[in-house]
Short mmCIF file of C-alpha atoms and ligand atoms in Angstrom, two decimals:
data_model
loop_
_atom_site.label_atom_id
_atom_site.label_comp_id
_atom_site.label_asym_id
_atom_site.label_seq_id
_atom_site.Cartn_x
_atom_site.Cartn_y
_atom_site.Cartn_z
CA MET A 1 -72.35 30.71 66.87
CA ILE A 2 -72.80 30.38 70.61
CA ILE A 3 -73.41 27.24 72.63
CA MET A 4 -76.15 27.47 75.26
CA LYS A 5 -76.20 24.47 77.57
CA PHE A 6 -79.07 24.12 80.03
CA GLY A 7 -78.81 21.71 82.95
CA GLY A 8 -81.43 19.45 84.51
CA THR A 9 -82.97 22.02 86.85
CA SER A 10 -83.07 24.62 84.06
CA VAL A 11 -85.39 22.29 82.12
CA GLY A 12 -86.88 20.67 85.24
CA SER A 13 -90.54 21.55 84.66
CA ALA A 14 -92.88 22.72 81.91
CA GLU A 15 -92.55 26.25 83.21
CA ARG A 16 -88.74 26.07 83.13
CA ILE A 17 -88.75 24.62 79.61
CA LYS A 18 -90.88 27.53 78.42
CA ALA A 19 -88.58 30.04 80.09
CA VAL A 20 -85.50 28.42 78.52
CA ALA A 21 -87.06 28.54 75.05
CA ARG A 22 -87.78 32.27 75.49
CA LEU A 23 -84.33 32.89 76.91
CA ALA A 24 -82.55 31.09 74.07
CA ALA A 25 -84.67 32.89 71.48
CA SER A 26 -83.80 36.25 73.05
CA TYR A 27 -80.14 35.77 72.04
CA LYS A 28 -79.88 37.02 68.51
CA GLU A 29 -76.69 35.11 67.56
CA PRO A 30 -76.93 31.72 65.83
CA LYS A 31 -77.00 29.16 68.59
CA MET A 32 -76.78 25.52 69.52
CA VAL A 33 -78.90 24.69 72.55
CA VAL A 34 -77.56 21.63 74.40
CA LEU A 35 -79.96 20.13 76.94
CA SER A 36 -79.62 17.79 79.89
CA ALA A 37 -82.40 15.47 80.91
CA MET A 38 -85.05 16.98 83.21
CA SER A 39 -83.69 16.88 86.75
CA GLY A 40 -84.06 13.51 88.45
CA THR A 41 -84.67 11.63 85.20
CA THR A 42 -81.22 10.09 84.71
CA ASN A 43 -81.25 8.92 88.33
CA SER A 44 -84.69 7.35 87.84
CA LEU A 45 -83.64 5.65 84.62
CA LEU A 46 -80.55 4.23 86.28
CA GLU A 47 -82.65 2.99 89.19
CA ILE A 48 -84.95 1.27 86.72
CA ALA A 49 -81.90 -0.28 85.05
CA ASP A 50 -80.61 -1.38 88.44
CA SER A 51 -83.92 -3.05 89.32
CA LEU A 52 -83.85 -4.87 86.00
CA ALA A 53 -80.26 -5.96 86.48
CA LYS A 54 -81.35 -7.41 89.83
CA LYS A 55 -84.28 -9.10 88.07
CA ASN A 56 -86.71 -7.08 90.14
CA THR A 57 -89.17 -6.47 87.33
CA GLY A 58 -91.96 -5.39 89.67
CA ALA A 59 -89.95 -2.50 91.09
CA ALA A 60 -88.82 -1.54 87.59
CA HIS A 61 -92.42 -1.38 86.33
CA GLU A 62 -93.45 0.72 89.28
CA ARG A 63 -90.68 3.23 88.65
CA ILE A 64 -91.37 3.34 84.91
CA ASN A 65 -95.06 4.04 85.56
CA LEU A 66 -94.18 6.84 87.95
CA LEU A 67 -91.74 8.46 85.54
CA GLU A 68 -94.17 8.15 82.66
CA LYS A 69 -96.88 9.87 84.67
CA LYS A 70 -94.52 12.71 85.44
CA TYR A 71 -93.70 13.21 81.76
CA HIS A 72 -97.31 13.16 80.61
CA PHE A 73 -98.04 15.75 83.26
CA VAL A 74 -95.22 17.93 81.91
CA ALA A 75 -96.61 17.54 78.39
CA ASP A 76 -100.07 18.62 79.59
CA GLU A 77 -98.59 21.71 81.16
CA LEU A 78 -96.36 22.47 78.21
CA PHE A 79 -98.89 22.36 75.39
CA LYS A 80 -102.28 23.85 74.86
CA GLU A 81 -105.04 21.49 73.75
CA GLY A 82 -104.66 20.17 70.24
CA GLU A 83 -102.09 18.95 67.79
CA TYR A 84 -98.89 19.61 69.76
CA ARG A 85 -100.28 18.13 72.94
CA GLU A 86 -101.21 14.99 70.97
CA MET A 87 -97.78 14.82 69.36
CA SER A 88 -96.03 15.18 72.71
CA HIS A 89 -98.07 12.37 74.31
CA ASP A 90 -97.44 10.11 71.31
CA LEU A 91 -93.75 10.86 71.52
CA LEU A 92 -93.63 10.06 75.23
CA ARG A 93 -95.62 6.85 74.73
CA GLU A 94 -93.01 5.75 72.20
CA HIS A 95 -90.12 6.40 74.59
CA PHE A 96 -91.83 4.63 77.46
CA SER A 97 -92.75 1.62 75.39
CA TYR A 98 -89.05 1.43 74.44
CA ILE A 99 -88.10 1.70 78.14
CA ARG A 100 -90.64 -1.03 78.96
CA SER A 101 -89.24 -3.30 76.27
CA PHE A 102 -86.21 -3.86 78.50
CA THR A 103 -88.37 -5.53 81.10
CA LEU A 104 -89.13 -8.39 78.73
CA ASP A 105 -85.66 -9.52 77.87
CA LEU A 106 -82.15 -10.06 79.13
CA PHE A 107 -80.57 -6.87 80.41
CA THR A 108 -77.03 -6.15 79.24
CA ALA A 109 -74.46 -3.49 80.12
CA ASN A 110 -75.07 -1.63 76.89
CA GLU A 111 -78.80 -1.55 77.52
CA ILE A 112 -78.12 0.47 80.68
CA LYS A 113 -76.64 3.13 78.41
CA CYS A 114 -79.62 2.99 76.05
CA MET A 115 -81.89 3.39 79.05
CA ALA A 116 -79.88 6.31 80.46
CA ALA A 117 -80.03 8.08 77.08
CA GLN A 118 -83.83 8.40 77.17
CA GLY A 119 -83.75 11.43 79.48
CA GLU A 120 -81.91 13.71 77.07
CA LEU A 121 -83.83 12.29 74.10
CA MET A 122 -87.14 13.20 75.76
CA SER A 123 -86.14 16.64 77.06
CA THR A 124 -84.86 17.74 73.64
CA ALA A 125 -87.86 16.30 71.79
CA LEU A 126 -90.31 18.11 74.11
CA PHE A 127 -88.28 21.30 73.85
CA GLU A 128 -88.24 21.19 70.07
CA LEU A 129 -91.99 20.58 69.95
CA TYR A 130 -92.55 23.49 72.28
CA CYS A 131 -90.37 25.76 70.13
CA ARG A 132 -92.32 24.69 67.08
CA GLU A 133 -95.65 25.39 68.75
CA SER A 134 -94.37 28.80 69.84
CA GLY A 135 -93.21 29.72 66.36
CA ILE A 136 -89.48 29.58 67.21
CA ALA A 137 -87.85 28.13 64.09
CA SER A 138 -85.47 25.47 65.36
CA VAL A 139 -83.81 22.25 64.25
CA LEU A 140 -83.21 19.20 66.46
CA LEU A 141 -79.87 17.56 65.64
CA PRO A 142 -79.51 14.04 67.10
CA ALA A 143 -76.29 13.92 69.14
CA LEU A 144 -76.02 10.23 68.31
CA ASN A 145 -75.30 11.26 64.70
CA PHE A 146 -72.11 13.13 65.58
CA MET A 147 -71.00 12.78 69.22
CA ARG A 148 -68.54 9.93 69.61
CA ILE A 149 -65.94 8.51 71.98
CA ASP A 150 -63.04 6.28 70.97
CA ARG A 151 -61.76 2.99 72.40
CA GLU A 152 -60.11 4.85 75.28
CA GLN A 153 -63.47 6.49 76.08
CA GLU A 154 -62.01 9.81 74.95
CA PRO A 155 -63.91 12.12 72.60
CA ASP A 156 -63.14 11.55 68.95
CA HIS A 157 -62.68 15.23 68.05
CA PHE A 158 -62.12 14.60 64.35
CA TYR A 159 -65.25 12.48 64.00
CA ILE A 160 -67.34 14.98 65.97
CA LYS A 161 -66.22 17.93 63.85
CA GLU A 162 -66.73 16.13 60.53
CA ASN A 163 -70.12 14.73 61.39
CA LEU A 164 -71.50 17.76 63.17
CA GLY A 165 -70.40 19.83 60.18
CA ARG A 166 -72.24 17.44 57.87
CA GLU A 167 -75.40 17.64 60.00
CA LEU A 168 -75.32 21.44 60.02
CA GLU A 169 -74.84 21.62 56.26
CA LYS A 170 -78.25 20.01 55.83
CA TYR A 171 -79.87 23.16 57.21
CA PRO A 172 -78.51 26.22 55.41
CA GLY A 173 -79.87 29.49 56.73
CA LYS A 174 -80.98 27.99 60.05
CA SER A 175 -79.67 29.54 63.23
CA PHE A 176 -81.36 27.80 66.17
CA PHE A 177 -80.20 24.26 66.75
CA ILE A 178 -81.03 21.90 69.60
CA THR A 179 -79.16 18.78 70.63
CA GLN A 180 -78.72 16.35 73.52
CA GLY A 181 -75.96 16.65 76.05
CA PHE A 182 -74.44 13.60 77.75
CA ILE A 183 -75.21 10.98 75.10
CA CYS A 184 -72.87 9.73 72.39
CA ARG A 185 -71.83 6.64 70.52
CA ASN A 186 -68.75 4.60 71.35
CA ALA A 187 -66.09 3.17 69.05
CA PHE A 188 -68.42 0.25 68.22
CA GLY A 189 -71.25 2.55 67.25
CA GLU A 190 -73.26 1.64 70.35
CA VAL A 191 -75.16 4.18 72.44
CA ASP A 192 -72.91 5.41 75.24
CA ASN A 193 -72.46 8.54 77.34
CA LEU A 194 -69.92 11.03 78.66
CA LYS A 195 -70.49 9.96 82.29
CA ARG A 196 -72.69 11.58 84.91
CA GLY A 197 -72.96 15.34 84.58
CA GLY A 198 -71.47 15.03 81.08
CA SER A 199 -73.77 17.51 79.34
CA ASP A 200 -71.36 20.32 80.17
CA TYR A 201 -68.64 18.32 78.47
CA SER A 202 -70.89 17.82 75.42
CA ALA A 203 -71.35 21.59 75.24
CA ALA A 204 -67.60 22.16 75.30
CA LEU A 205 -66.90 19.50 72.67
CA ILE A 206 -69.60 20.91 70.40
CA GLY A 207 -68.31 24.44 71.00
CA VAL A 208 -64.82 23.40 69.94
CA ALA A 209 -66.07 21.45 66.91
CA MET A 210 -68.08 24.48 65.73
CA ASN A 211 -65.44 27.01 66.74
CA ALA A 212 -68.11 28.79 68.78
CA SER A 213 -67.54 32.29 70.10
CA ALA A 214 -68.70 31.30 73.60
CA ILE A 215 -69.82 28.23 75.53
CA GLN A 216 -72.58 29.27 77.93
CA ILE A 217 -73.39 26.87 80.75
CA TRP A 218 -76.79 27.79 82.18
CA THR A 219 -77.47 26.47 85.65
CA ASP A 220 -79.33 27.44 88.83
CA ILE A 221 -76.70 29.62 90.52
CA ASP A 222 -74.98 32.90 89.52
CA GLY A 223 -71.70 31.26 88.54
CA PHE A 224 -68.80 29.93 90.58
CA HIS A 225 -68.94 31.08 94.19
CA ASP A 226 -65.99 31.78 96.46
CA ASN A 227 -67.03 28.91 98.73
CA ASP A 228 -69.61 26.13 98.77
CA PRO A 229 -73.02 27.80 99.34
CA ARG A 230 -74.43 24.54 100.73
CA PHE A 231 -72.16 24.87 103.75
CA VAL A 232 -71.19 28.53 104.01
CA LYS A 233 -73.53 31.53 104.24
CA ASN A 234 -72.86 34.73 102.29
CA THR A 235 -70.75 33.30 99.53
CA HIS A 236 -70.28 35.51 96.46
CA ALA A 237 -70.25 34.81 92.74
CA ILE A 238 -66.86 35.28 91.06
CA ALA A 239 -66.99 37.44 87.92
CA GLU A 240 -63.84 36.14 86.23
CA LEU A 241 -61.73 33.02 86.43
CA SER A 242 -58.89 31.71 84.33
CA PHE A 243 -59.28 28.29 82.69
CA ASP A 244 -56.75 26.87 85.16
CA GLU A 245 -58.53 28.26 88.19
CA ALA A 246 -61.90 26.99 86.97
CA ALA A 247 -60.44 23.57 86.18
CA GLU A 248 -59.01 23.25 89.69
CA LEU A 249 -62.26 24.35 91.29
CA ALA A 250 -64.34 22.02 89.16
CA TYR A 251 -62.02 19.13 89.80
CA PHE A 252 -61.73 19.75 93.51
CA GLY A 253 -65.40 19.73 94.20
CA ALA A 254 -67.24 22.81 92.88
CA LYS A 255 -70.31 20.97 91.58
CA ILE A 256 -71.24 23.68 89.14
CA LEU A 257 -69.25 22.41 86.17
CA HIS A 258 -68.16 18.97 84.97
CA PRO A 259 -64.36 19.02 85.37
CA SER A 260 -63.63 17.78 81.83
CA THR A 261 -65.38 20.81 80.31
CA ILE A 262 -62.51 23.24 80.70
CA LEU A 263 -59.68 21.53 78.83
CA PRO A 264 -61.19 21.51 75.32
CA ALA A 265 -62.36 25.12 75.76
CA LYS A 266 -58.91 26.16 76.98
CA VAL A 267 -57.12 24.47 74.08
CA ALA A 268 -59.44 26.16 71.58
CA GLY A 269 -59.42 29.47 73.49
CA ILE A 270 -63.21 29.66 73.70
CA PRO A 271 -64.63 31.49 76.74
CA VAL A 272 -66.89 29.48 79.04
CA ILE A 273 -69.60 31.54 80.70
CA ILE A 274 -71.60 30.23 83.65
CA LYS A 275 -75.06 31.83 83.83
CA ASN A 276 -78.13 31.51 86.01
CA THR A 277 -81.39 30.53 84.30
CA LEU A 278 -83.34 31.83 87.29
CA ASN A 279 -81.55 35.17 87.15
CA PRO A 280 -80.43 35.70 83.54
CA GLY A 281 -79.53 39.33 84.19
CA ALA A 282 -76.72 38.40 86.60
CA ALA A 283 -73.25 38.56 85.07
CA GLY A 284 -72.29 35.00 86.07
CA THR A 285 -68.70 33.78 85.80
CA THR A 286 -66.64 34.29 82.66
CA ILE A 287 -63.77 31.84 82.24
CA THR A 288 -61.01 32.79 79.81
CA ASP A 289 -57.23 32.38 79.55
CA LYS A 290 -56.68 35.64 81.44
CA ALA A 291 -56.19 35.65 85.17
CA SER A 292 -57.55 38.63 87.04
CA GLY A 293 -57.00 39.80 90.58
CA LYS A 294 -54.64 38.42 93.15
CA GLY A 295 -54.75 35.96 96.01
CA ILE A 296 -57.16 33.18 96.85
CA LYS A 297 -60.35 33.48 94.83
CA ALA A 298 -62.29 30.47 95.97
CA ILE A 299 -62.44 27.40 98.15
CA ALA A 300 -63.76 24.04 97.02
CA ALA A 301 -64.16 20.71 98.77
CA LYS A 302 -64.13 17.20 97.43
CA ASP A 303 -65.53 14.44 99.65
CA GLY A 304 -65.21 10.68 99.62
CA ILE A 305 -61.44 10.68 99.61
CA THR A 306 -59.33 7.75 100.78
CA ALA A 307 -55.73 8.34 101.83
CA ILE A 308 -53.21 5.55 101.40
CA ARG A 309 -49.82 5.54 103.09
CA VAL A 310 -47.07 3.16 101.95
CA LYS A 311 -44.15 2.96 104.32
CA SER A 312 -40.99 1.20 103.35
CA GLY A 313 -37.40 1.08 104.54
CA ARG A 314 -36.59 0.12 100.96
CA MET A 315 -37.55 3.58 99.83
CA LEU A 316 -34.61 5.12 101.67
CA LEU A 317 -32.11 6.45 99.14
CA ALA A 318 -33.63 4.22 96.47
CA TYR A 319 -34.75 5.19 93.03
CA GLY A 320 -37.57 3.63 91.07
CA PHE A 321 -39.73 3.17 94.16
CA MET A 322 -42.26 5.83 93.18
CA ARG A 323 -42.55 4.42 89.69
CA LYS A 324 -43.45 1.01 91.10
CA VAL A 325 -46.07 2.54 93.39
CA PHE A 326 -47.60 4.65 90.62
CA GLU A 327 -47.59 1.73 88.23
CA ILE A 328 -50.02 -0.11 90.49
CA PHE A 329 -52.51 2.75 90.23
CA GLU A 330 -52.01 2.81 86.49
CA ILE A 331 -52.70 -0.91 86.19
CA TYR A 332 -55.96 -0.48 88.08
CA LYS A 333 -56.83 2.72 86.16
CA THR A 334 -57.27 4.63 89.41
CA PRO A 335 -56.36 8.32 89.31
CA ILE A 336 -54.40 9.84 92.17
CA ASP A 337 -55.41 13.31 93.43
CA MET A 338 -52.82 14.36 96.01
CA ILE A 339 -49.43 13.03 96.94
CA THR A 340 -46.87 13.78 99.64
CA THR A 341 -43.69 11.94 100.42
CA SER A 342 -41.11 11.61 103.14
CA GLU A 343 -37.86 9.70 102.93
CA ILE A 344 -39.45 6.40 103.89
CA SER A 345 -43.10 6.77 103.02
CA VAL A 346 -45.50 8.10 100.46
CA SER A 347 -49.10 9.16 101.05
CA LEU A 348 -51.56 9.58 98.26
CA THR A 349 -55.28 9.97 97.82
CA ILE A 350 -57.88 8.45 95.53
CA ASP A 351 -61.62 8.91 95.22
CA ASP A 352 -62.42 5.83 93.18
CA THR A 353 -62.15 2.94 95.64
CA SER A 354 -63.65 0.30 93.36
CA ARG A 355 -60.28 -1.46 93.01
CA LEU A 356 -58.88 -0.52 96.42
CA SER A 357 -58.43 -4.03 97.80
CA ARG A 358 -56.42 -5.13 94.77
CA ILE A 359 -54.36 -1.93 94.92
CA ILE A 360 -53.58 -2.56 98.58
CA ASP A 361 -52.61 -6.20 97.93
CA ASP A 362 -50.14 -5.08 95.27
CA LEU A 363 -48.77 -2.18 97.35
CA LYS A 364 -48.05 -4.60 100.20
CA HIS A 365 -45.17 -6.00 98.15
CA TYR A 366 -43.38 -2.70 98.74
CA GLY A 367 -44.06 -1.96 102.39
CA THR A 368 -46.72 -1.58 105.02
CA VAL A 369 -49.95 -0.01 103.85
CA GLU A 370 -52.41 2.06 105.89
CA THR A 371 -55.65 3.54 104.59
CA ASP A 372 -57.85 6.33 105.97
CA GLN A 373 -61.35 6.67 104.57
CA ASP A 374 -63.93 9.48 104.77
CA HIS A 375 -61.58 12.33 104.11
CA THR A 376 -62.14 15.60 102.27
CA ILE A 377 -59.76 17.59 100.10
CA ILE A 378 -60.15 21.32 100.69
CA SER A 379 -58.60 23.38 97.91
CA ALA A 380 -57.82 27.07 97.92
CA VAL A 381 -57.57 28.31 94.35
CA GLY A 382 -56.22 31.51 92.83
CA GLU A 383 -53.65 32.30 90.14
CA GLY A 384 -50.15 32.61 91.55
CA ILE A 385 -51.03 31.81 95.17
CA ALA A 386 -48.24 29.29 95.55
CA GLU A 387 -45.53 31.89 95.01
CA GLY A 388 -44.69 33.38 98.36
CA SER A 389 -47.91 35.35 98.36
CA GLY A 390 -48.63 34.57 101.99
CA ALA A 391 -51.68 32.62 100.91
CA ALA A 392 -50.46 29.39 102.50
CA GLN A 393 -49.99 31.14 105.81
CA SER A 394 -53.55 32.53 105.70
CA VAL A 395 -54.91 29.09 104.95
CA PHE A 396 -53.06 27.50 107.85
CA ASN A 397 -54.03 30.27 110.23
CA ALA A 398 -57.64 29.72 109.31
CA LEU A 399 -57.37 25.99 109.85
CA SER A 400 -55.76 26.07 113.25
CA GLY A 401 -57.33 23.39 115.46
CA ILE A 402 -58.34 21.22 112.50
CA PRO A 403 -56.41 17.94 112.08
CA VAL A 404 -54.66 18.06 108.72
CA ARG A 405 -53.71 14.68 107.23
CA MET A 406 -51.90 15.89 104.07
CA ILE A 407 -50.84 19.17 102.46
CA SER A 408 -50.13 19.78 98.80
CA TYR A 409 -48.48 23.08 97.99
CA GLY A 410 -46.41 24.18 95.03
CA GLY A 411 -47.62 21.45 92.68
CA SER A 412 -49.35 24.13 90.65
CA GLN A 413 -49.22 27.91 90.82
CA HIS A 414 -52.83 28.20 91.69
CA ASN A 415 -53.79 25.58 94.23
CA ILE A 416 -53.15 24.78 97.87
CA SER A 417 -54.84 21.52 98.87
CA ILE A 418 -55.32 20.11 102.33
CA LEU A 419 -56.69 16.73 103.32
CA ILE A 420 -58.82 16.61 106.47
CA PRO A 421 -61.30 14.16 108.01
CA SER A 422 -64.72 14.85 106.44
CA SER A 423 -66.23 15.47 109.87
CA PHE A 424 -64.22 18.74 109.97
CA LYS A 425 -65.27 19.93 106.53
CA ASN A 426 -68.03 22.30 107.57
CA GLN A 427 -65.84 23.92 110.22
CA ALA A 428 -62.92 24.23 107.79
CA LEU A 429 -64.96 25.81 104.98
CA ASN A 430 -66.50 28.37 107.32
CA ALA A 431 -63.18 29.19 108.96
CA LEU A 432 -61.59 29.74 105.55
CA SER A 433 -64.37 32.06 104.38
CA ALA A 434 -64.22 34.02 107.62
CA HIS A 435 -60.46 34.34 107.43
CA LEU A 436 -59.90 34.87 103.73
CA PHE A 437 -63.00 36.71 102.59
CA ASN A 438 -64.02 38.39 105.88
CA GLN A 439 -67.39 36.68 105.93
N1 LIG B 1 -78.44 13.82 82.55
C1 LIG B 1 -77.06 13.45 82.83
C2 LIG B 1 -76.86 13.27 84.31
O1 LIG B 1 -77.78 13.47 85.10
C3 LIG B 1 -76.08 14.41 82.25
C4 LIG B 1 -76.15 15.83 82.78
O2 LIG B 1 -77.18 16.23 83.30
O3 LIG B 1 -75.17 16.57 82.62
O4 LIG B 1 -75.79 12.90 84.71
MG1 MG B 2 -74.52 19.38 85.63
#
């Protein structure tokens, strides 16, 4: 069994949906197709939810009407006249009357999740109808019947495996399954999700639960590139990455893959393959437990970083200081990305600033606190680059003239991270490509 996950742009129009159906059918292995919502849909649904939360029913109605129009247009393009076209319009009318029902009543936090789930529910339903019309024998498995997170918002692997297994048993002899990415139920059985971009994560969790032979992530680019193509010209796709390299790149800003996707695949030893729907013949990036090649393979950048420096005379020769500092971040459930220390101060970075003021208030008990916003972490990634390979020197040579706020080196074997003001990001990325990859 292989997992084939298609992202929002891959199913972003009637034409794309048709191409994806053909593409999936061209793979002869048994498969589970995991779909995102059509591109832009989840954003629209969340905007509708936001309008409702602000009691702006007029704006919500306007947005709902617009989205509904778009979907009926897709249905018209997707189906020839007749039965399937009728079915698709009926199906969409049902979803939109459900979406509209929220405009009549109180709007709660959980209803935002129910609203956000409609995108994947509609894309998969349309896809399944299209497969049926085209004579591709397929089965739509509702993700809400098996995908589940626990009280800590972590996937409930046991539940997923048991229930997905039970769903699959209902269809002996079938080999083309379709399900929704992103959506799940929580520990209370309510509709929930795996956070924005979570369809990749769904694909990995399903792949692990089914012991798939590969988890394919189909997107709109030929795999991981050696630098961010939005800022640097002439970047190149990378043929092979190790799980660790891919995890670092995904975490430190490569938008191509949701960062949580790698861990379950790595634990289960299932290769993750990034492929391009617009260019299916391209090799893409294959991610396995093997590292290949030497040196820096790729650069990634993560924006929206805030650096916090805590300076305290009390830190000098003291123990337990770090624990107290870290505890504050733990209390406010705020992950730390980078840290550096000197004898009397510690600097660290966060990207979630929703609890920043409370964090600062608590840190002030231990010393003076300074914060710097609008920073970017630039990461150079490659297996073994932190081991006297000269990689650090190349990175610093490339970055000469750029103000560096923090450096993290040696924390892992495969990452050198540098914190710079975001206004220097473009310059830094281009200088690194020029220096490291002769571009
Ligand atoms: N549709 C969801 C989102 O836009 C999940 C995904 O596409 O991966 O975040
Ligand atoms: Mg995505």
